[in-house]
Structure formats: structure tokens, C-alpha cells
mmCIF file of C-alpha atoms in Angstrom:
data_model
loop_
_atom_site.group_PDB
_atom_site.id
_atom_site.type_symbol
_atom_site.label_atom_id
_atom_site.label_comp_id
_atom_site.label_asym_id
_atom_site.label_seq_id
_atom_site.Cartn_x
_atom_site.Cartn_y
_atom_site.Cartn_z
ATOM 1 C CA MET A 1 -23.571 -16.979 -64.136
ATOM 2 C CA ASN A 2 -20.244 -17.348 -62.415
ATOM 3 C CA ASP A 3 -20.650 -18.404 -58.743
ATOM 4 C CA SER A 4 -16.925 -18.893 -58.162
ATOM 5 C CA PRO A 5 -15.859 -18.768 -54.494
ATOM 6 C CA LEU A 6 -13.341 -16.105 -55.486
ATOM 7 C CA ARG A 7 -16.254 -13.682 -55.852
ATOM 8 C CA PHE A 8 -16.982 -13.882 -52.112
ATOM 9 C CA GLY A 9 -13.338 -13.697 -50.989
ATOM 10 C CA PRO A 10 -13.201 -9.909 -50.396
ATOM 11 C CA ILE A 11 -16.565 -9.951 -48.607
ATOM 12 C CA PHE A 12 -15.451 -12.814 -46.370
ATOM 13 C CA ALA A 13 -12.184 -10.984 -45.558
ATOM 14 C CA LEU A 14 -14.126 -7.811 -44.735
ATOM 15 C CA VAL A 15 -16.458 -9.688 -42.369
ATOM 16 C CA ILE A 16 -13.484 -11.276 -40.598
ATOM 17 C CA SER A 17 -11.739 -7.896 -40.267
ATOM 18 C CA VAL A 18 -14.843 -6.260 -38.763
ATOM 19 C CA ALA A 19 -15.317 -9.144 -36.317
ATOM 20 C CA VAL A 20 -11.698 -8.996 -35.168
ATOM 21 C CA SER A 21 -11.876 -5.200 -34.795
ATOM 22 C CA LEU A 22 -15.018 -5.456 -32.664
ATOM 23 C CA TRP A 23 -13.390 -8.137 -30.506
ATOM 24 C CA LEU A 24 -10.297 -5.996 -29.991
ATOM 25 C CA LEU A 25 -12.456 -2.999 -29.053
ATOM 26 C CA ILE A 26 -14.547 -4.939 -26.541
ATOM 27 C CA ALA A 27 -11.454 -6.633 -25.111
ATOM 28 C CA GLN A 28 -9.981 -3.266 -24.130
ATOM 29 C CA LEU A 29 -13.017 -2.129 -22.132
ATOM 30 C CA PRO A 30 -12.480 -1.894 -18.333
ATOM 31 C CA GLY A 31 -12.914 -5.239 -16.666
ATOM 32 C CA ARG A 32 -11.890 -7.225 -19.732
ATOM 33 C CA SER A 33 -8.578 -8.562 -20.945
ATOM 34 C CA LEU A 34 -7.311 -8.979 -24.481
ATOM 35 C CA LEU A 35 -5.529 -12.156 -23.418
ATOM 36 C CA ARG A 36 -8.416 -14.042 -21.811
ATOM 37 C CA ALA A 37 -8.211 -16.579 -24.634
ATOM 38 C CA PHE A 38 -4.461 -17.060 -24.189
ATOM 39 C CA PRO A 39 -2.252 -18.308 -21.365
ATOM 40 C CA ALA A 40 -1.717 -15.502 -18.838
ATOM 41 C CA GLU A 41 1.560 -14.607 -17.167
ATOM 42 C CA ILE A 42 0.211 -15.256 -13.683
ATOM 43 C CA GLY A 43 -2.326 -18.027 -14.060
ATOM 44 C CA GLN A 44 -5.857 -16.698 -13.735
ATOM 45 C CA ALA A 45 -4.975 -13.613 -11.662
ATOM 46 C CA GLU A 46 -6.491 -10.284 -12.702
ATOM 47 C CA TRP A 47 -5.787 -6.718 -11.693
ATOM 48 C CA ILE A 48 -8.638 -5.716 -9.364
ATOM 49 C CA TRP A 49 -9.767 -2.502 -7.680
ATOM 50 C CA THR A 50 -12.837 -0.890 -6.168
ATOM 51 C CA GLU A 51 -15.968 -0.058 -8.109
ATOM 52 C CA GLY A 52 -16.645 3.621 -8.759
ATOM 53 C CA PRO A 53 -15.314 6.506 -10.846
ATOM 54 C CA ARG A 54 -12.100 5.741 -12.691
ATOM 55 C CA ASP A 55 -10.903 9.362 -12.574
ATOM 56 C CA ARG A 56 -10.621 9.449 -8.786
ATOM 57 C CA ARG A 57 -7.936 11.879 -7.646
ATOM 58 C CA SER A 58 -8.197 11.552 -3.881
ATOM 59 C CA PRO A 59 -6.523 9.044 -1.520
ATOM 60 C CA VAL A 60 -8.232 5.688 -1.060
ATOM 61 C CA ALA A 61 -7.656 2.638 1.160
ATOM 62 C CA PHE A 62 -9.683 -0.556 1.497
ATOM 63 C CA TYR A 63 -9.510 -4.299 2.157
ATOM 64 C CA ALA A 64 -9.618 -6.827 -0.700
ATOM 65 C CA LEU A 65 -10.863 -10.174 0.662
ATOM 66 C CA ARG A 66 -11.282 -13.748 -0.500
ATOM 67 C CA ASP A 67 -12.590 -16.728 1.478
ATOM 68 C CA PHE A 68 -11.501 -20.180 0.269
ATOM 69 C CA HIS A 69 -11.307 -23.833 1.362
ATOM 70 C CA LEU A 70 -8.272 -26.116 1.312
ATOM 71 C CA ALA A 71 -9.832 -28.015 -1.580
ATOM 72 C CA GLU A 72 -9.179 -24.938 -3.759
ATOM 73 C CA LEU A 73 -5.467 -25.459 -3.113
ATOM 74 C CA GLY A 74 -5.673 -28.930 -4.642
ATOM 75 C CA ARG A 75 -5.662 -30.631 -1.247
ATOM 76 C CA ASP A 76 -8.161 -33.225 -0.047
ATOM 77 C CA PRO A 77 -8.947 -32.244 3.574
ATOM 78 C CA ALA A 78 -9.412 -35.952 4.377
ATOM 79 C CA GLU A 79 -5.749 -36.644 3.544
ATOM 80 C CA SER A 80 -4.019 -33.915 5.538
ATOM 81 C CA PRO A 81 -5.019 -30.613 7.128
ATOM 82 C CA ALA A 82 -3.021 -28.359 4.788
ATOM 83 C CA PRO A 83 -0.387 -28.457 2.029
ATOM 84 C CA ALA A 84 3.204 -28.111 3.164
ATOM 85 C CA VAL A 85 4.211 -25.498 0.589
ATOM 86 C CA VAL A 86 2.076 -22.536 -0.428
ATOM 87 C CA TYR A 87 3.214 -19.072 -1.516
ATOM 88 C CA LEU A 88 1.467 -15.763 -1.952
ATOM 89 C CA GLU A 89 2.623 -13.916 -5.065
ATOM 90 C CA ILE A 90 1.467 -10.313 -4.983
ATOM 91 C CA THR A 91 1.995 -6.752 -6.125
ATOM 92 C CA ALA A 92 -0.124 -3.611 -5.770
ATOM 93 C CA ASP A 93 -0.271 -0.067 -7.031
ATOM 94 C CA GLU A 94 0.563 1.753 -4.801
ATOM 95 C CA GLU A 95 1.058 -0.450 -1.702
ATOM 96 C CA TYR A 96 -0.288 -3.492 0.139
ATOM 97 C CA ASP A 97 -0.245 -5.285 3.496
ATOM 98 C CA ALA A 98 -1.250 -8.962 3.159
ATOM 99 C CA PHE A 99 -2.759 -11.274 5.801
ATOM 100 C CA LEU A 100 -3.894 -14.903 5.837
ATOM 101 C CA ASN A 101 -6.296 -15.712 8.677
ATOM 102 C CA GLY A 102 -4.999 -12.661 10.522
ATOM 103 C CA VAL A 103 -1.324 -13.636 10.159
ATOM 104 C CA ARG A 104 0.716 -10.981 8.353
ATOM 105 C CA LEU A 105 2.448 -12.520 5.330
ATOM 106 C CA GLY A 106 4.243 -9.412 4.098
ATOM 107 C CA SER A 107 3.900 -5.923 2.688
ATOM 108 C CA GLY A 108 5.345 -3.836 -0.108
ATOM 109 C CA ARG A 109 4.720 -1.188 -2.711
ATOM 110 C CA LEU A 110 5.051 -0.757 -6.451
ATOM 111 C CA ALA A 111 8.359 0.647 -7.692
ATOM 112 C CA ALA A 112 8.336 4.307 -8.633
ATOM 113 C CA SER A 113 9.037 3.355 -12.246
ATOM 114 C CA GLY A 114 9.627 0.281 -14.326
ATOM 115 C CA LEU A 115 7.618 -2.914 -14.748
ATOM 116 C CA PRO A 116 5.906 -4.428 -11.703
ATOM 117 C CA SER A 117 7.507 -7.408 -9.948
ATOM 118 C CA LEU A 118 5.696 -9.965 -7.833
ATOM 119 C CA ASP A 119 6.680 -10.405 -4.200
ATOM 120 C CA ARG A 120 6.612 -14.055 -3.093
ATOM 121 C CA TRP A 121 5.780 -14.699 0.577
ATOM 122 C CA PRO A 122 5.539 -18.105 2.350
ATOM 123 C CA ALA A 123 1.916 -18.745 3.342
ATOM 124 C CA ALA A 124 1.507 -22.431 4.325
ATOM 125 C CA HIS A 125 2.135 -21.709 8.035
ATOM 126 C CA ALA A 126 -0.995 -19.520 8.215
ATOM 127 C CA LEU A 127 -3.454 -22.026 6.687
ATOM 128 C CA ARG A 128 -6.092 -23.708 8.841
ATOM 129 C CA PRO A 129 -8.735 -26.425 8.383
ATOM 130 C CA GLY A 130 -12.054 -25.249 7.002
ATOM 131 C CA THR A 131 -12.543 -21.776 5.632
ATOM 132 C CA ASN A 132 -9.520 -19.517 5.200
ATOM 133 C CA ARG A 133 -9.509 -15.780 4.559
ATOM 134 C CA LEU A 134 -6.944 -13.951 2.464
ATOM 135 C CA ALA A 135 -7.115 -10.222 3.258
ATOM 136 C CA VAL A 136 -5.051 -7.482 1.626
ATOM 137 C CA GLU A 137 -5.072 -3.885 2.817
ATOM 138 C CA VAL A 138 -4.540 -1.781 -0.308
ATOM 139 C CA ARG A 139 -3.707 1.942 -0.339
ATOM 140 C CA SER A 140 -3.263 4.531 -3.045
ATOM 141 C CA ALA A 141 -2.354 8.138 -2.320
ATOM 142 C CA ARG A 142 -3.677 9.200 -5.738
ATOM 143 C CA GLY A 143 -6.868 7.125 -5.659
ATOM 144 C CA ALA A 144 -6.483 4.882 -8.715
ATOM 145 C CA GLY A 145 -4.510 1.655 -8.727
ATOM 146 C CA GLY A 146 -4.656 -2.108 -8.843
ATOM 147 C CA LEU A 147 -4.005 -5.334 -6.914
ATOM 148 C CA LEU A 148 -2.656 -8.526 -8.474
ATOM 149 C CA ALA A 149 -2.237 -11.641 -6.322
ATOM 150 C CA ARG A 150 -2.501 -15.409 -6.250
ATOM 151 C CA LEU A 151 -1.750 -18.370 -4.007
ATOM 152 C CA VAL A 152 0.451 -20.997 -5.673
ATOM 153 C CA ASP A 153 1.329 -24.517 -4.581
ATOM 154 C CA GLY A 154 4.773 -26.104 -4.427
ATOM 155 C CA ALA A 155 4.652 -26.913 -8.139
ATOM 156 C CA GLY A 156 3.911 -23.291 -9.029
ATOM 157 C CA ARG A 157 0.285 -23.945 -9.995
ATOM 158 C CA SER A 158 -2.065 -21.015 -9.527
ATOM 159 C CA ARG A 159 -4.794 -21.819 -7.008
ATOM 160 C CA VAL A 160 -6.563 -18.768 -5.532
ATOM 161 C CA ALA A 161 -6.166 -15.658 -7.687
ATOM 162 C CA THR A 162 -7.552 -12.133 -7.791
ATOM 163 C CA ASP A 163 -10.667 -11.790 -9.951
ATOM 164 C CA ASP A 164 -14.196 -10.384 -9.737
ATOM 165 C CA ARG A 165 -15.098 -12.995 -7.087
ATOM 166 C CA TRP A 166 -13.062 -11.066 -4.532
ATOM 167 C CA GLN A 167 -14.859 -8.743 -2.113
ATOM 168 C CA ILE A 168 -14.060 -5.144 -1.162
ATOM 169 C CA SER A 169 -14.581 -3.605 2.271
ATOM 170 C CA ARG A 170 -14.107 0.159 2.497
ATOM 171 C CA ARG A 171 -14.278 0.099 6.278
ATOM 172 C CA ALA A 172 -12.099 -1.544 8.931
ATOM 173 C CA LEU A 173 -14.296 -3.894 10.968
ATOM 174 C CA ARG A 174 -13.354 -6.023 13.950
ATOM 175 C CA GLY A 175 -12.683 -9.596 12.844
ATOM 176 C CA LEU A 176 -12.504 -8.705 9.139
ATOM 177 C CA VAL A 177 -8.855 -9.715 8.685
ATOM 178 C CA THR A 178 -8.969 -12.782 10.966
ATOM 179 C CA GLY A 179 -11.999 -14.211 9.184
ATOM 180 C CA TRP A 180 -14.810 -14.311 11.712
ATOM 181 C CA GLN A 181 -16.485 -11.157 10.404
ATOM 182 C CA PRO A 182 -18.852 -12.189 7.560
ATOM 183 C CA LEU A 183 -18.546 -10.480 4.193
ATOM 184 C CA ASP A 184 -22.244 -9.708 3.838
ATOM 185 C CA ARG A 185 -21.533 -5.943 3.863
ATOM 186 C CA ALA A 186 -18.707 -6.144 1.298
ATOM 187 C CA GLU A 187 -19.006 -5.286 -2.394
ATOM 188 C CA PRO A 188 -17.706 -7.125 -5.482
ATOM 189 C CA ALA A 189 -14.267 -6.194 -6.766
ATOM 190 C CA PHE A 190 -13.837 -4.558 -10.150
ATOM 191 C CA SER A 191 -11.512 -6.327 -12.582
ATOM 192 C CA TRP A 192 -9.162 -4.442 -14.907
ATOM 193 C CA GLY A 193 -8.236 -7.727 -16.637
ATOM 194 C CA ARG A 194 -5.217 -10.031 -16.739
ATOM 195 C CA PRO A 195 -1.632 -8.939 -17.339
ATOM 196 C CA PRO A 196 -0.530 -7.223 -19.420
ATOM 197 C CA ALA A 197 -3.203 -4.624 -18.666
ATOM 198 C CA GLY A 198 -3.367 -0.864 -18.419
ATOM 199 C CA ARG A 199 -0.236 1.054 -17.468
ATOM 200 C CA TRP A 200 1.286 -1.952 -15.657
ATOM 201 C CA GLY A 201 2.315 -3.836 -18.782
ATOM 202 C CA SER A 202 3.998 -7.209 -18.396
ATOM 203 C CA LEU A 203 5.363 -8.583 -15.148
ATOM 204 C CA GLN A 204 9.091 -8.255 -14.720
ATOM 205 C CA SER A 205 10.028 -11.003 -12.227
ATOM 206 C CA VAL A 206 9.110 -12.877 -9.056
ATOM 207 C CA LEU A 207 11.088 -11.826 -5.978
ATOM 208 C CA PRO A 208 11.288 -14.215 -2.983
ATOM 209 C CA ARG A 209 10.807 -12.295 0.248
ATOM 210 C CA THR A 210 11.726 -13.044 3.857
ATOM 211 C CA PRO A 211 8.582 -13.229 6.026
ATOM 212 C CA PRO A 212 8.210 -10.825 8.959
ATOM 213 C CA ALA A 213 9.996 -11.987 12.095
ATOM 214 C CA LEU A 214 7.676 -13.183 14.838
ATOM 215 C CA GLY A 215 8.012 -11.174 18.007
ATOM 216 C CA ALA A 216 10.237 -8.516 16.414
ATOM 217 C CA ALA A 217 11.473 -5.905 18.873
ATOM 218 C CA THR A 218 9.586 -2.615 19.037
ATOM 219 C CA PHE A 219 10.976 0.815 19.866
ATOM 220 C CA GLU A 220 9.158 3.833 21.232
ATOM 221 C CA PRO A 221 10.330 7.448 20.876
ATOM 222 C CA ARG A 222 12.214 9.004 23.776
ATOM 223 C CA ARG A 223 10.425 12.315 23.539
ATOM 224 C CA GLY A 224 7.798 14.152 21.546
ATOM 225 C CA ARG A 225 6.480 17.596 20.849
ATOM 226 C CA ILE A 226 3.155 18.939 19.651
ATOM 227 C CA LEU A 227 3.546 21.278 16.691
ATOM 228 C CA GLY A 228 2.839 24.899 17.363
ATOM 229 C CA PRO A 229 4.489 28.060 18.700
ATOM 230 C CA GLY A 230 5.747 27.751 22.248
ATOM 231 C CA GLN A 231 5.401 23.969 22.419
ATOM 232 C CA ALA A 232 8.342 22.282 24.154
ATOM 233 C CA TRP A 233 9.602 18.706 24.069
ATOM 234 C CA TYR A 234 8.029 16.361 26.606
ATOM 235 C CA ASP A 235 9.356 13.080 27.929
ATOM 236 C CA MET A 236 7.419 10.082 26.594
ATOM 237 C CA GLU A 237 7.115 8.539 30.051
ATOM 238 C CA SER A 238 5.212 11.556 31.357
ATOM 239 C CA GLY A 239 3.331 12.095 28.093
ATOM 240 C CA PRO A 240 1.996 15.309 26.526
ATOM 241 C CA PRO A 241 -0.019 17.879 28.479
ATOM 242 C CA VAL A 242 -3.529 16.569 29.121
ATOM 243 C CA GLN A 243 -5.172 19.645 27.609
ATOM 244 C CA GLU A 244 -3.341 19.010 24.330
ATOM 245 C CA VAL A 245 -4.502 15.448 23.704
ATOM 246 C CA ARG A 246 -8.175 16.282 24.211
ATOM 247 C CA ARG A 247 -8.367 18.420 21.091
ATOM 248 C CA ALA A 248 -7.308 18.165 17.475
ATOM 249 C CA ILE A 249 -3.709 19.182 16.894
ATOM 250 C CA PRO A 250 -1.940 20.016 13.618
ATOM 251 C CA GLY A 251 0.705 17.371 14.137
ATOM 252 C CA ALA A 252 3.548 16.154 16.296
ATOM 253 C CA VAL A 253 7.277 15.400 16.186
ATOM 254 C CA PHE A 254 8.812 12.244 17.661
ATOM 255 C CA ASP A 255 12.487 11.705 18.461
ATOM 256 C CA PHE A 256 13.718 8.120 18.897
ATOM 257 C CA GLY A 257 17.069 9.310 20.273
ATOM 258 C CA GLU A 258 19.130 7.508 17.635
ATOM 259 C CA GLU A 259 18.726 6.198 14.137
ATOM 260 C CA ILE A 260 16.756 2.970 13.956
ATOM 261 C CA THR A 261 15.597 0.752 11.104
ATOM 262 C CA GLY A 262 12.121 -0.681 10.875
ATOM 263 C CA HIS A 263 8.474 -0.299 9.976
ATOM 264 C CA LEU A 264 6.881 2.841 11.372
ATOM 265 C CA HIS A 265 3.571 2.406 13.223
ATOM 266 C CA LEU A 266 1.225 5.288 13.986
ATOM 267 C CA GLY A 267 -1.839 5.179 16.219
ATOM 268 C CA PHE A 268 -4.527 7.834 15.994
ATOM 269 C CA GLY A 269 -7.213 8.763 18.476
ATOM 270 C CA GLY A 270 -10.218 11.037 18.265
ATOM 271 C CA ASN A 271 -11.835 11.723 14.912
ATOM 272 C CA ASP A 272 -12.075 9.325 11.991
ATOM 273 C CA LEU A 273 -8.847 10.396 10.267
ATOM 274 C CA ARG A 274 -8.749 9.818 6.512
ATOM 275 C CA CYS A 275 -5.199 10.750 5.644
ATOM 276 C CA ALA A 276 -2.098 12.459 6.995
ATOM 277 C CA LEU A 277 1.456 13.206 5.958
ATOM 278 C CA ALA A 278 4.715 12.175 7.626
ATOM 279 C CA PHE A 279 8.354 13.174 7.222
ATOM 280 C CA VAL A 280 10.954 10.667 8.394
ATOM 281 C CA GLY A 281 14.707 11.171 8.384
ATOM 282 C CA PRO A 282 17.937 11.688 10.305
ATOM 283 C CA ARG A 283 16.979 15.241 11.311
ATOM 284 C CA PRO A 284 13.722 17.137 11.902
ATOM 285 C CA ALA A 285 12.281 18.286 8.603
ATOM 286 C CA GLY A 286 9.103 19.191 6.808
ATOM 287 C CA PRO A 287 7.132 22.437 6.734
ATOM 288 C CA PHE A 288 7.879 23.086 10.417
ATOM 289 C CA ALA A 289 11.643 22.596 10.268
ATOM 290 C CA ALA A 290 12.110 26.199 11.410
ATOM 291 C CA VAL A 291 10.202 25.404 14.595
ATOM 292 C CA GLU A 292 12.400 22.393 15.244
ATOM 293 C CA ALA A 293 15.570 24.357 14.468
ATOM 294 C CA ALA A 294 14.596 26.878 17.114
ATOM 295 C CA HIS A 295 14.950 24.094 19.686
ATOM 296 C CA GLY A 296 18.515 23.366 18.577
ATOM 297 C CA GLU A 297 17.805 19.865 17.298
ATOM 298 C CA ILE A 298 19.348 20.101 13.851
ATOM 299 C CA ARG A 299 22.895 19.428 15.087
ATOM 300 C CA GLU A 300 21.816 16.326 16.978
ATOM 301 C CA GLY A 301 20.502 14.813 13.765
ATOM 302 C CA GLU A 302 23.603 15.352 11.679
ATOM 303 C CA LEU A 303 25.060 12.277 10.009
ATOM 304 C CA PRO A 304 28.648 11.056 10.425
ATOM 305 C CA ASP A 305 31.264 11.183 7.673
ATOM 306 C CA GLY A 306 29.311 13.734 5.658
ATOM 307 C CA GLU A 307 26.721 11.162 4.536
ATOM 308 C CA VAL A 308 23.754 12.746 2.806
ATOM 309 C CA ARG A 309 20.344 11.130 3.162
ATOM 310 C CA PRO A 310 17.346 13.396 2.666
ATOM 311 C CA THR A 311 14.151 13.254 4.634
ATOM 312 C CA GLU A 312 11.431 11.094 3.058
ATOM 313 C CA SER A 313 7.841 12.198 2.620
ATOM 314 C CA VAL A 314 5.408 9.393 3.494
ATOM 315 C CA SER A 315 1.714 9.435 2.547
ATOM 316 C CA ILE A 316 -0.536 8.045 5.275
ATOM 317 C CA VAL A 317 -3.862 6.707 3.991
ATOM 318 C CA LEU A 318 -6.203 4.960 6.418
ATOM 319 C CA VAL A 319 -9.134 2.638 5.785
ATOM 320 C CA SER A 320 -12.289 4.287 7.075
ATOM 321 C CA GLY A 321 -12.687 3.553 10.791
ATOM 322 C CA ALA A 322 -9.061 2.477 11.266
ATOM 323 C CA ARG A 323 -7.000 3.948 14.100
ATOM 324 C CA HIS A 324 -3.720 2.204 13.274
ATOM 325 C CA TRP A 325 -1.350 2.603 10.311
ATOM 326 C CA ARG A 326 1.765 0.556 9.491
ATOM 327 C CA ASP A 327 4.350 1.520 6.891
ATOM 328 C CA THR A 328 4.600 -1.125 4.170
ATOM 329 C CA VAL A 329 8.376 -0.695 3.787
ATOM 330 C CA ALA A 330 11.195 -0.493 6.337
ATOM 331 C CA ARG A 331 13.048 2.813 6.631
ATOM 332 C CA GLN A 332 16.011 4.186 8.548
ATOM 333 C CA PHE A 333 15.347 7.346 10.545
ATOM 334 C CA ARG A 334 15.487 9.090 13.911
ATOM 335 C CA TYR A 335 12.779 11.771 13.682
ATOM 336 C CA VAL A 336 9.161 11.498 12.568
ATOM 337 C CA THR A 337 7.013 14.560 11.873
ATOM 338 C CA VAL A 338 3.290 13.809 11.458
ATOM 339 C CA LEU A 339 1.040 16.453 9.875
ATOM 340 C CA GLY A 340 -2.738 16.648 9.742
ATOM 341 C CA ALA A 341 -5.694 17.326 11.993
ATOM 342 C CA VAL A 342 -4.715 14.487 14.311
ATOM 343 C CA GLY A 343 -5.477 13.947 17.961
ATOM 344 C CA GLY A 344 -3.573 11.840 20.459
ATOM 345 C CA VAL A 345 -1.165 10.472 17.827
ATOM 346 C CA VAL A 346 1.408 7.933 19.039
ATOM 347 C CA ALA A 347 4.343 6.333 17.211
ATOM 348 C CA TRP A 348 6.484 3.215 17.530
ATOM 349 C CA VAL A 349 8.790 1.191 15.279
ATOM 350 C CA GLU A 350 8.831 -2.542 14.534
ATOM 351 C CA GLN A 351 12.493 -3.485 14.109
ATOM 352 C CA ALA A 352 13.787 -4.711 10.755
ATOM 353 C CA PRO A 353 17.284 -5.705 9.515
ATOM 354 C CA PRO A 354 19.604 -2.793 8.610
ATOM 355 C CA LEU A 355 19.071 -1.380 5.145
ATOM 356 C CA ALA A 356 21.622 -1.831 2.395
ATOM 357 C CA ALA A 357 23.264 1.300 1.019
ATOM 358 C CA ALA A 358 21.114 1.163 -2.121
ATOM 359 C CA GLU A 359 17.935 1.045 -0.038
ATOM 360 C CA LYS A 360 18.824 4.156 1.965
ATOM 361 C CA SER A 361 18.821 6.495 -0.989
ATOM 362 C CA GLY A 362 16.828 4.363 -3.414
ATOM 363 C CA PRO A 363 17.752 3.583 -7.025
ATOM 364 C CA ARG A 364 17.907 6.462 -9.492
ATOM 365 C CA ARG A 365 15.299 6.060 -12.198
ATOM 366 C CA GLY A 366 14.116 7.895 -15.287
ATOM 367 C CA VAL A 367 15.681 11.291 -15.902
ATOM 368 C CA GLU A 368 17.322 11.178 -12.456
ATOM 369 C CA ALA A 369 19.644 8.463 -13.806
ATOM 370 C CA LEU A 370 20.901 11.109 -16.248
ATOM 371 C CA GLY A 371 21.662 13.560 -13.458
ATOM 372 C CA ILE A 372 18.491 15.611 -14.021
ATOM 373 C CA ARG A 373 16.266 16.351 -11.026
ATOM 374 C CA PRO A 374 12.658 16.896 -12.151
ATOM 375 C CA PRO A 375 10.502 19.432 -10.284
ATOM 376 C CA ARG A 376 8.745 18.034 -7.226
ATOM 377 C CA LEU A 377 5.061 17.336 -7.749
ATOM 378 C CA ARG A 378 2.431 17.844 -5.075
ATOM 379 C CA THR A 379 0.373 14.818 -4.076
ATOM 380 C CA PRO A 380 -3.390 14.825 -3.348
ATOM 381 C CA ILE A 381 -2.573 14.077 0.294
ATOM 382 C CA GLU A 382 -0.432 17.209 0.571
ATOM 383 C CA ASP A 383 -3.350 19.276 -0.685
ATOM 384 C CA GLU A 384 -5.794 17.650 1.740
ATOM 385 C CA VAL A 385 -3.462 18.003 4.716
ATOM 386 C CA GLY A 386 -2.775 21.606 3.716
ATOM 387 C CA ARG A 387 -6.499 22.367 3.803
ATOM 388 C CA GLU A 388 -6.791 20.696 7.211
ATOM 389 C CA LEU A 389 -3.948 22.804 8.617
ATOM 390 C CA GLN A 390 -5.821 25.985 7.729
ATOM 391 C CA ARG A 391 -7.962 25.245 10.790
ATOM 392 C CA PHE A 392 -4.981 26.163 12.976
ATOM 393 C CA PRO A 393 -4.340 29.921 12.648
ATOM 394 C CA ALA A 394 -1.461 29.749 15.138
ATOM 395 C CA LEU A 395 0.590 27.937 12.494
ATOM 396 C CA ALA A 396 1.098 30.756 10.026
ATOM 397 C CA GLY A 397 2.135 29.300 6.688
ATOM 398 C CA GLY A 398 1.489 25.743 7.848
ATOM 399 C CA LYS A 399 -0.743 25.139 4.848
ATOM 400 C CA ASP A 400 2.195 25.587 2.498
ATOM 401 C CA LEU A 401 3.525 22.058 2.598
#
């Protein structure tokens, strides 16, 4: 009888092939990463999101939270209170607003196309002795998405990274961002796995960012108007008619008097608003542009030298219980039109440096770079706001956003 090892070669190869195939299959399941056994592009950081259905098609916003001690940054608290150099490297699909112990580090959003890049924000100035809390407000107008973040030291070593140890809060609670609100009501984060994962692929680059200026100037609109037939502009010092702020309204228009650059802030009163839609630009625009044109405001918003800059549509997604929303990117505009079943909405702008020419219009990507304009797609927020506007029969056609 011939017991040569060659006889078992094909069987051994088959067993190895089946084992590798099973490993590859399991590695691609949600919450796992094919590259867990290999060095990752961003240390130990994983793409995380909320638990729940993966086919969500409605807007979602929440807080991703992580408590940590200075020892996790490689620092002995007995030597010094905090390391001198620490950065937060972060990106999110679709957008994020990051805080450390209640101090805003920075905000941003994923590019419309292309590979994701990490934003790098200085973070050492916000550290404190004892327990620290890293909190990231994450929003997605389409529901699905991901957050990837880590704290790195001066040598670039990954210290505190996103993984399934992070906690998710679907509701805005007092003290949650600053750290004194315990996380006993939070839920574990869901992990998509390490990069490259899902549709995000590999990371493109790390982009150093300038931290928000402390005490930046704020601007309030000069006048406003509640949307609806027969509604006139009112001066912001006197405010809107009392009877109008005590009920839900379909929206409002704000005029800052001149073009300004900064982060738009919106405050909402009344009901627990889930989402809204805004149009920002050099002239009144949006579904109710005809109403604004009737007041003769189009000419005041015209741009000099024939410059063309269209109005931008901005999706507003709020964490449950929140009454305040801040745009994650700076924009240049004069008018703001807010749509939705809002009540007592107010607006102001946090000043930012002037935008470069490329930032005003945005880079051309995909088929637009070839001179082809694809058809405009409706977002889930537009559908939700459209349904809300059906409650206001005085605004005929208002549901057609």
C-alpha cells in the first residue's frame, strides 16, 4: 500500500481553500473587517454607526460618545496633567460636529464623491484631569452612514479610536456633551469594521484644519418674514406678530442685509422638530421664490459683475429633543429660507473667514466634470418636509419642493 504524502495533497489543498473561503465570507459580515489581522490605515479605528435596520431611508442624527482617562493617551497622570500635543482625526458620512469635554474641536462633512479624507483638529487644549468625554454629533439625511475617528499623540500613535466600545445616544440630554451626564441610558455602537470597509474604500489623506475661533463674531438678520400669503417683512428688533409665533408655521425667510460668510445657526421652539429644509444664497429662493419676488427682493440680491452662484439646499437633521442646529460647513449667503412645520424659528450666523472662489461653487465631480448636469434627485428630507407642508392649505403647491 502506498501511503505517500502526495496522495493527501489535493485533499489538504481543498481543506485550506474551504477554510479561507469561510474566513473571507465571515470577514465581510457587518461589524467585521477583512483586515483585522493586518495593520489598518488608521490604527484601531473602525467605522461605527447606530444599531438597527441597515436599509434605513429616513434622516437620522445622534451622539457618538466615548469616555476615557489620560492614561489611555499614554500619559501618566502623576507626571503631568495632560499631553501637550493631541489631535482628533475624523471623518463622517454624511456630517459631524466634534466636541471634547464640551469644547467644539471642529466640524465637517464627507465629500460628495471621491475617497474620504480625515480632518485633523487640535485637541490638547480641551483635555482635563480625570475622565474626559469625546462627543460627536453625527447626522445623515439619508439615514445610513458611518463615523471614523481617533485621538493621536504627537508621534502619530493611535490612542482612543472608534470601535464597538463607543456609546450612542439618540436624544440630546443636558450635560451629555460636557461629560457630567452619565451614559447609563446610551446603547453600544455598531461597528462596520476597519478601513477599507463598505462604500468608503481606502482613506485618501489627512487634512490639517484650523480650529474654530474663540469668541467669533455673530450676526443676526435685519428682518424676517413668515411664509404665507399676505405676510410682510418685519423688523427683527420688533419681532414677528405674537399670534404667529404661538402656532406652527410652514417656514420663514431671513434677510441679513448683505452677504456674510459663516456657519448658520437655527433655533427652534415648540414641537420636537425632527428635520427641516433650508435654502441659502445671494437671493431669496426655494419653493416660495414667487412669494419673495412679489415683495421686490430679487433685485436686492443680485450679484455684482454678473457672478453666478446658485442657492444651496441644506438638509437640517436634529437629534431628538434638540432645539438648536449648527451648519457643519461655512457658507456665503444673504438670505435663508427655512421650510417645515416649525414654530418660533430664529437664525444667526457665526462668522468665518471669507470663502475661496473654489469653495463658493464647489468642485465639479463625476459627470459634471465632463459638462453633463445629471437630473436632480429628491432627498428623504424633501419628502418629509413636503408631507409636513400639506398641513398648511394656504400654501397651495407648497408640498412640491
